[in-house]
mmCIF file of C-alpha atoms in Angstrom:
data_model
loop_
_atom_site.group_PDB
_atom_site.id
_atom_site.type_symbol
_atom_site.label_atom_id
_atom_site.label_comp_id
_atom_site.label_asym_id
_atom_site.label_seq_id
_atom_site.Cartn_x
_atom_site.Cartn_y
_atom_site.Cartn_z
ATOM 1 C CA MET L 20 81.422 93.812 85.898
ATOM 2 C CA GLN L 21 81.409 90.875 88.281
ATOM 3 C CA LEU L 22 84.121 89.697 90.656
ATOM 4 C CA ILE L 23 83.569 86.135 91.898
ATOM 5 C CA SER L 24 85.391 84.908 94.992
ATOM 6 C CA PRO L 25 87.042 81.492 95.199
ATOM 7 C CA SER L 26 85.051 78.986 97.259
ATOM 8 C CA ILE L 27 87.904 78.736 99.756
ATOM 9 C CA LEU L 28 90.217 81.462 101.058
ATOM 10 C CA ASN L 29 92.442 79.385 103.289
ATOM 11 C CA SER L 30 95.994 79.468 101.919
ATOM 12 C CA ILE L 31 98.336 81.965 100.314
ATOM 13 C CA GLU L 32 97.617 80.269 96.988
ATOM 14 C CA ASP L 33 93.894 80.950 97.485
ATOM 15 C CA VAL L 34 94.695 84.580 98.258
ATOM 16 C CA ASN L 35 96.801 84.749 95.091
ATOM 17 C CA GLU L 36 93.853 83.487 93.032
ATOM 18 C CA TRP L 37 91.589 86.116 94.608
ATOM 19 C CA LEU L 38 94.107 88.884 93.920
ATOM 20 C CA ASN L 39 94.464 87.768 90.310
ATOM 21 C CA ARG L 40 90.695 88.111 89.933
ATOM 22 C CA CYS L 41 90.815 91.556 91.553
ATOM 23 C CA ALA L 42 93.584 92.513 89.117
ATOM 24 C CA THR L 43 91.463 91.480 86.141
ATOM 25 C CA ILE L 44 88.689 93.793 87.341
ATOM 26 C CA TYR L 45 91.168 96.617 87.900
ATOM 27 C CA GLN L 46 92.610 96.251 84.399
ATOM 28 C CA SER L 47 89.244 96.196 82.626
ATOM 29 C CA THR L 48 87.044 98.732 84.441
ATOM 30 C CA GLU L 49 86.877 102.464 84.925
ATOM 31 C CA TYR L 50 87.000 104.483 88.121
ATOM 32 C CA ASN L 51 83.591 104.643 89.904
ATOM 33 C CA GLU L 52 82.161 101.847 87.768
ATOM 34 C CA ARG L 53 79.701 99.544 89.544
ATOM 35 C CA ILE L 54 81.222 96.184 90.485
ATOM 36 C CA LYS L 55 79.262 93.205 91.745
ATOM 37 C CA ILE L 56 81.336 91.145 94.173
ATOM 38 C CA ASP L 57 79.876 87.661 94.347
ATOM 39 C CA LEU L 58 80.659 85.791 97.587
ATOM 40 C CA SER L 59 77.756 83.378 97.199
ATOM 41 C CA ASN L 60 79.999 80.326 96.854
ATOM 42 C CA LEU L 61 82.434 81.253 99.634
ATOM 43 C CA LYS L 62 82.574 78.228 101.937
ATOM 44 C CA TRP L 63 85.648 78.694 104.100
ATOM 45 C CA VAL L 64 87.981 81.457 105.248
ATOM 46 C CA SER L 65 91.108 81.408 107.408
ATOM 47 C CA PRO L 66 92.878 84.301 109.169
ATOM 48 C CA VAL L 67 94.857 85.160 106.028
ATOM 49 C CA GLY L 68 91.669 84.924 103.955
ATOM 50 C CA CYS L 69 89.869 87.338 106.277
ATOM 51 C CA ALA L 70 92.781 89.798 106.305
ATOM 52 C CA ALA L 71 93.050 89.651 102.509
ATOM 53 C CA LEU L 72 89.320 90.269 102.100
ATOM 54 C CA ALA L 73 89.516 93.260 104.429
ATOM 55 C CA ALA L 74 92.424 94.801 102.508
ATOM 56 C CA THR L 75 90.999 94.174 99.037
ATOM 57 C CA PHE L 76 87.480 95.316 99.940
ATOM 58 C CA HIS L 77 88.857 98.621 101.207
ATOM 59 C CA LYS L 78 90.831 99.095 97.985
ATOM 60 C CA LEU L 79 87.885 98.109 95.787
ATOM 61 C CA SER L 80 85.461 100.353 97.669
ATOM 62 C CA SER L 81 87.832 103.309 97.291
ATOM 63 C CA ARG L 82 87.755 102.940 93.513
ATOM 64 C CA TYR L 83 84.402 101.394 92.574
ATOM 65 C CA ASP L 84 80.725 101.405 93.426
ATOM 66 C CA ILE L 85 80.679 97.939 94.948
ATOM 67 C CA ARG L 86 77.678 95.662 95.474
ATOM 68 C CA ILE L 87 78.019 92.454 97.495
ATOM 69 C CA SER L 88 76.305 89.088 97.127
ATOM 70 C CA ILE L 89 76.780 87.345 100.481
ATOM 71 C CA PRO L 90 77.609 83.623 100.994
ATOM 72 C CA ASP L 91 74.634 81.447 100.057
ATOM 73 C CA ASN L 92 75.541 77.768 100.296
ATOM 74 C CA ASP L 93 75.571 74.882 102.774
ATOM 75 C CA SER L 94 78.551 76.404 104.604
ATOM 76 C CA ALA L 95 77.277 79.992 104.692
ATOM 77 C CA ASP L 96 76.379 79.916 108.393
ATOM 78 C CA LYS L 97 79.882 78.727 109.294
ATOM 79 C CA VAL L 98 81.586 81.297 107.056
ATOM 80 C CA ILE L 99 79.511 84.250 108.259
ATOM 81 C CA GLY L 100 79.903 83.088 111.845
ATOM 82 C CA TYR L 101 83.683 83.000 111.529
ATOM 83 C CA LEU L 102 83.809 86.406 109.835
ATOM 84 C CA GLU L 103 81.793 87.841 112.713
ATOM 85 C CA ARG L 104 83.897 86.032 115.333
ATOM 86 C CA ILE L 105 87.132 87.423 113.931
ATOM 87 C CA ASP L 106 85.581 90.944 113.955
ATOM 88 C CA PHE L 107 85.597 91.306 110.168
ATOM 89 C CA PHE L 108 82.393 93.359 110.247
ATOM 90 C CA LYS L 109 83.969 95.888 112.610
ATOM 91 C CA ILE L 110 86.635 96.888 110.103
ATOM 92 C CA CYS L 111 85.257 96.102 106.621
ATOM 93 C CA PRO L 112 83.855 98.900 104.397
ATOM 94 C CA ILE L 113 80.333 99.985 105.347
ATOM 95 C CA GLU L 114 78.987 98.790 101.971
ATOM 96 C CA VAL L 115 80.080 95.251 102.809
ATOM 97 C CA LYS L 116 78.604 95.269 106.310
ATOM 98 C CA THR L 117 75.334 96.735 105.014
ATOM 99 C CA ALA L 118 75.029 94.023 102.361
ATOM 100 C CA PHE L 119 75.301 91.302 104.991
ATOM 101 C CA GLU L 120 72.857 93.020 107.334
ATOM 102 C CA THR L 121 70.359 93.579 104.515
ATOM 103 C CA ASN L 122 70.438 90.011 103.238
ATOM 104 C CA CYS L 123 70.958 88.035 106.424
ATOM 105 C CA ASP L 124 69.780 88.061 110.040
ATOM 106 C CA MET L 125 73.073 89.310 111.429
ATOM 107 C CA ASP L 126 71.618 89.870 114.893
ATOM 108 C CA LYS L 127 71.845 86.147 115.550
ATOM 109 C CA TYR L 128 75.618 86.418 115.034
ATOM 110 C CA TYR L 129 76.118 89.753 116.780
ATOM 111 C CA ASN L 130 74.120 88.663 119.842
ATOM 112 C CA ARG L 131 75.190 85.047 120.152
ATOM 113 C CA HIS L 132 77.271 83.693 122.994
ATOM 114 C CA ARG L 133 80.862 83.652 121.812
ATOM 115 C CA ASN L 134 83.080 80.789 122.853
ATOM 116 C CA ASN L 135 85.908 82.005 125.039
ATOM 117 C CA GLN L 136 88.894 82.396 122.738
ATOM 118 C CA THR L 137 91.095 84.233 125.227
ATOM 119 C CA ASN L 138 94.727 83.233 124.693
ATOM 120 C CA ALA L 139 93.855 81.748 121.302
ATOM 121 C CA LEU L 140 92.554 84.460 118.945
ATOM 122 C CA PHE L 141 93.636 87.997 118.213
ATOM 123 C CA GLU L 142 90.772 89.339 116.144
ATOM 124 C CA LEU L 143 91.221 91.289 112.930
ATOM 125 C CA GLN L 144 92.355 94.857 113.562
ATOM 126 C CA SER L 145 92.929 97.977 111.479
ATOM 127 C CA VAL L 146 96.311 99.653 112.094
ATOM 128 C CA LYS L 147 96.833 102.967 110.350
ATOM 129 C CA ASN L 148 100.067 104.474 111.697
ATOM 130 C CA TYR L 149 103.231 103.741 113.647
ATOM 131 C CA SER L 150 101.795 105.021 116.940
ATOM 132 C CA GLU L 151 99.287 102.160 116.921
ATOM 133 C CA VAL L 152 101.899 99.422 116.609
ATOM 134 C CA GLY L 153 102.978 99.512 120.268
ATOM 135 C CA PRO L 154 99.413 99.119 121.625
ATOM 136 C CA LEU L 155 98.863 96.372 119.021
ATOM 137 C CA GLN L 156 101.840 94.438 120.380
ATOM 138 C CA LYS L 157 100.668 94.918 123.972
ATOM 139 C CA SER L 158 97.232 93.556 123.077
ATOM 140 C CA ILE L 159 98.815 90.451 121.568
ATOM 141 C CA ARG L 160 100.941 89.901 124.680
ATOM 142 C CA ASP L 161 97.867 90.252 126.901
ATOM 143 C CA ILE L 162 95.784 87.848 124.828
ATOM 144 C CA MET L 163 98.459 85.151 124.607
ATOM 145 C CA LYS L 164 99.614 85.443 128.235
ATOM 146 C CA GLY L 165 99.566 82.117 130.033
ATOM 147 C CA ARG L 166 99.136 80.008 126.915
ATOM 148 C CA LEU L 167 102.646 80.169 125.480
ATOM 149 C CA SER L 168 106.035 80.810 127.039
ATOM 150 C CA PRO L 169 106.906 84.501 127.570
ATOM 151 C CA ASN L 170 109.694 84.303 124.969
ATOM 152 C CA ARG L 171 107.349 82.897 122.352
ATOM 153 C CA ILE L 172 104.704 85.527 123.117
ATOM 154 C CA SER L 173 107.374 88.190 122.721
ATOM 155 C CA ASP L 174 108.343 86.674 119.352
ATOM 156 C CA ILE L 175 104.742 86.815 118.094
ATOM 157 C CA ALA L 176 104.383 90.439 119.217
ATOM 158 C CA SER L 177 107.692 91.325 117.555
ATOM 159 C CA ILE L 178 106.756 89.588 114.292
ATOM 160 C CA ILE L 179 103.413 91.393 114.130
ATOM 161 C CA GLY L 180 105.043 94.710 115.030
ATOM 162 C CA GLU L 181 107.718 94.418 112.348
ATOM 163 C CA LEU L 182 105.230 93.341 109.676
ATOM 164 C CA ALA L 183 102.862 96.172 110.626
ATOM 165 C CA ASN L 184 105.726 98.667 110.404
ATOM 166 C CA ASN L 185 106.681 97.293 106.990
ATOM 167 C CA SER L 186 103.101 97.505 105.739
ATOM 168 C CA ILE L 187 102.777 101.082 106.936
ATOM 169 C CA GLU L 188 106.194 102.009 105.498
ATOM 170 C CA HIS L 189 105.897 100.173 102.168
ATOM 171 C CA GLY L 190 102.171 100.473 101.680
ATOM 172 C CA GLY L 191 101.107 103.834 103.020
ATOM 173 C CA THR L 192 97.698 102.364 103.878
ATOM 174 C CA PRO L 193 96.135 100.736 106.932
ATOM 175 C CA CYS L 194 97.093 97.121 107.491
ATOM 176 C CA TYR L 195 94.977 94.319 108.867
ATOM 177 C CA PRO L 196 96.639 91.876 111.282
ATOM 178 C CA CYS L 197 95.178 88.875 113.050
ATOM 179 C CA VAL L 198 96.612 85.913 114.950
ATOM 180 C CA GLN L 199 95.085 82.523 115.716
ATOM 181 C CA TYR L 200 96.554 79.851 117.969
ATOM 182 C CA TYR L 201 95.409 76.266 117.430
ATOM 183 C CA PRO L 202 96.291 74.336 120.625
ATOM 184 C CA HIS L 203 95.290 70.921 119.254
ATOM 185 C CA LYS L 204 97.433 71.439 116.151
ATOM 186 C CA LYS L 205 100.239 73.145 118.083
ATOM 187 C CA LYS L 206 100.532 75.943 115.593
ATOM 188 C CA VAL L 207 100.140 79.705 115.358
ATOM 189 C CA GLU L 208 98.885 81.450 112.207
ATOM 190 C CA ILE L 209 99.889 85.073 111.713
ATOM 191 C CA ALA L 210 98.335 87.112 108.906
ATOM 192 C CA ILE L 211 98.753 90.763 108.056
ATOM 193 C CA CYS L 212 97.670 92.396 104.795
ATOM 194 C CA ASP L 213 97.542 95.887 103.321
ATOM 195 C CA PHE L 214 96.451 97.434 100.022
ATOM 196 C CA GLY L 215 99.371 99.787 99.420
ATOM 197 C CA LYS L 216 101.979 99.994 96.687
ATOM 198 C CA GLY L 217 103.927 97.013 97.926
ATOM 199 C CA ILE L 218 107.563 96.018 98.357
ATOM 200 C CA VAL L 219 108.608 96.180 94.699
ATOM 201 C CA LYS L 220 107.352 99.687 93.946
ATOM 202 C CA THR L 221 108.824 100.920 97.233
ATOM 203 C CA LEU L 222 112.327 99.568 96.667
ATOM 204 C CA LYS L 223 112.836 99.168 92.908
ATOM 205 C CA ASP L 224 114.561 102.547 92.522
ATOM 206 C CA LEU L 225 116.729 102.050 95.608
ATOM 207 C CA VAL L 226 118.300 98.619 95.130
ATOM 208 C CA PRO L 227 120.143 97.068 92.154
ATOM 209 C CA HIS L 228 118.005 94.339 90.640
ATOM 210 C CA ASN L 229 117.405 92.256 87.550
ATOM 211 C CA SER L 230 113.717 91.582 88.213
ATOM 212 C CA SER L 231 110.915 92.277 90.660
ATOM 213 C CA HIS L 232 111.789 88.947 92.298
ATOM 214 C CA ASP L 233 115.271 90.289 93.069
ATOM 215 C CA VAL L 234 113.716 93.276 94.818
ATOM 216 C CA VAL L 235 111.585 91.071 97.063
ATOM 217 C CA THR L 236 114.521 88.778 97.845
ATOM 218 C CA LYS L 237 116.710 91.718 98.858
ATOM 219 C CA ALA L 238 113.923 93.190 100.985
ATOM 220 C CA ILE L 239 113.810 89.971 103.003
ATOM 221 C CA LEU L 240 117.446 88.807 103.039
ATOM 222 C CA THR L 241 119.303 92.153 103.208
ATOM 223 C CA LYS L 242 118.961 95.576 104.822
ATOM 224 C CA ALA L 243 117.312 97.082 101.738
ATOM 225 C CA SER L 244 115.001 99.858 102.895
ATOM 226 C CA GLY L 245 112.576 102.348 101.436
ATOM 227 C CA VAL L 246 113.687 104.937 104.009
ATOM 228 C CA GLU L 247 116.936 106.573 102.933
ATOM 229 C CA ASP L 248 119.603 107.838 105.347
ATOM 230 C CA GLU L 249 118.243 105.823 108.250
ATOM 231 C CA ASP L 250 119.385 102.595 109.860
ATOM 232 C CA ARG L 251 116.349 100.747 108.621
ATOM 233 C CA GLY L 252 115.726 97.621 106.642
ATOM 234 C CA ARG L 253 116.272 94.898 109.237
ATOM 235 C CA GLY L 254 112.573 94.297 109.904
ATOM 236 C CA LEU L 255 111.909 91.438 107.505
ATOM 237 C CA MET L 256 115.281 89.864 108.304
ATOM 238 C CA GLU L 257 114.318 89.787 111.976
ATOM 239 C CA VAL L 258 110.865 88.396 111.199
ATOM 240 C CA LYS L 259 112.505 85.572 109.251
ATOM 241 C CA GLN L 260 114.938 84.877 112.084
ATOM 242 C CA ARG L 261 112.243 84.777 114.766
ATOM 243 C CA THR L 262 109.972 82.607 112.620
ATOM 244 C CA PHE L 263 112.568 79.906 112.060
ATOM 245 C CA ASP L 264 114.003 80.134 115.574
ATOM 246 C CA TRP L 265 110.739 78.518 116.662
ATOM 247 C CA SER L 266 110.869 75.705 114.180
ATOM 248 C CA ARG L 267 112.748 74.945 110.979
ATOM 249 C CA ILE L 268 109.495 73.597 109.534
ATOM 250 C CA SER L 269 107.633 76.864 110.006
ATOM 251 C CA GLN L 270 106.160 78.439 106.874
ATOM 252 C CA PHE L 271 106.604 82.069 105.865
ATOM 253 C CA TYR L 272 104.838 83.398 102.764
ATOM 254 C CA VAL L 273 104.403 86.813 101.203
ATOM 255 C CA ARG L 274 102.331 87.841 98.191
ATOM 256 C CA THR L 275 103.334 91.177 96.743
ATOM 257 C CA HIS L 276 103.378 92.875 93.323
ATOM 258 C CA ASP L 277 102.436 89.907 91.113
ATOM 259 C CA SER L 278 103.854 86.813 92.830
ATOM 260 C CA VAL L 279 103.792 84.580 95.893
ATOM 261 C CA TYR L 280 107.065 83.884 97.673
ATOM 262 C CA GLN L 281 108.006 81.329 100.273
ATOM 263 C CA VAL L 282 110.724 82.430 102.645
ATOM 264 C CA PHE L 283 113.204 79.869 103.977
ATOM 265 C CA PRO L 284 115.973 80.376 106.540
ATOM 266 C CA ASN L 285 118.529 81.237 103.835
ATOM 267 C CA LYS L 286 116.606 81.875 100.627
ATOM 268 C CA VAL L 287 113.409 83.173 99.030
ATOM 269 C CA GLU L 288 111.615 81.151 96.348
ATOM 270 C CA THR L 289 108.878 82.238 93.931
ATOM 271 C CA ILE L 290 106.124 79.632 94.236
ATOM 272 C CA GLU L 291 103.384 81.230 92.121
ATOM 273 C CA SER L 292 103.181 84.132 89.703
ATOM 274 C CA GLY L 293 100.090 86.067 88.744
ATOM 275 C CA LYS L 294 98.894 89.572 87.941
ATOM 276 C CA TYR L 295 99.968 92.795 89.586
ATOM 277 C CA TYR L 296 97.671 93.971 92.339
ATOM 278 C CA PHE L 297 97.996 96.404 95.202
ATOM 279 C CA GLY L 298 99.250 95.421 98.598
ATOM 280 C CA THR L 299 101.471 93.058 100.544
ATOM 281 C CA TYR L 300 100.008 89.934 102.102
ATOM 282 C CA TYR L 301 102.035 88.164 104.803
ATOM 283 C CA TYR L 302 101.131 84.720 106.093
ATOM 284 C CA ILE L 303 103.233 82.879 108.669
ATOM 285 C CA VAL L 304 102.483 79.442 110.111
ATOM 286 C CA ILE L 305 104.620 78.540 113.119
ATOM 287 C CA ASN L 306 104.595 74.829 113.925
ATOM 288 C CA MET L 307 105.518 74.022 117.509
ATOM 289 C CA HIS L 308 105.955 70.247 117.286
#
């Protein structure tokens, strides 16, 4: 079987398309079957694209014998360079890293002079348990110090911490956060993805609902929680509040179960539907105009 990546993994809609293709493979192949993952036409990735690739590659490699075709197009150098810069090769499955090193001179990327991205880029990480969330937040504060106001830095750290906690709680797998600040665009992109069971499967037996969309809406707008008998469930509500406290035109997306949702200050809308696949994929764009 062959799994072909989209040419661009930049937006939540691109991630949805990728996950739909992963779902097709999952529905039509057997455990341990060999899967060829074709990245040859991949021309652009963003933070959410990198985080989604990390999460899905780990899930695919846990189930299948994966083989990778690396980017091979006019933009390949730029794509591979960005993947290396965001530390993708430090956390991706070994089969993926080996494929790149076998088919490309990766030393020129590993040994190059990196532009100083201090206070602008928090590279892709792997966070496996709650004890790692505090150090994750401290790292974000250290990296962003001096570039944004202390209150805004605290908001970013809190958003990442809450989303990481939710991924660990709902997913039961490692999650992959990264943050990029674009000074010239005056925006911050926050991405965090996992490959666990997701919001719907976590909460569907604990909250009244008419559909999977109801479950997601209640997870974000109410105190619905997958942890019984604890004062939990405010995490996503607080993420929403902090996101829109910055700017009413900020964008907050989540892809989970089989659909993409856009979160607004007072509502959650389904913007795309697709096929069920593992994981929860958060993408927040904070505009500071």
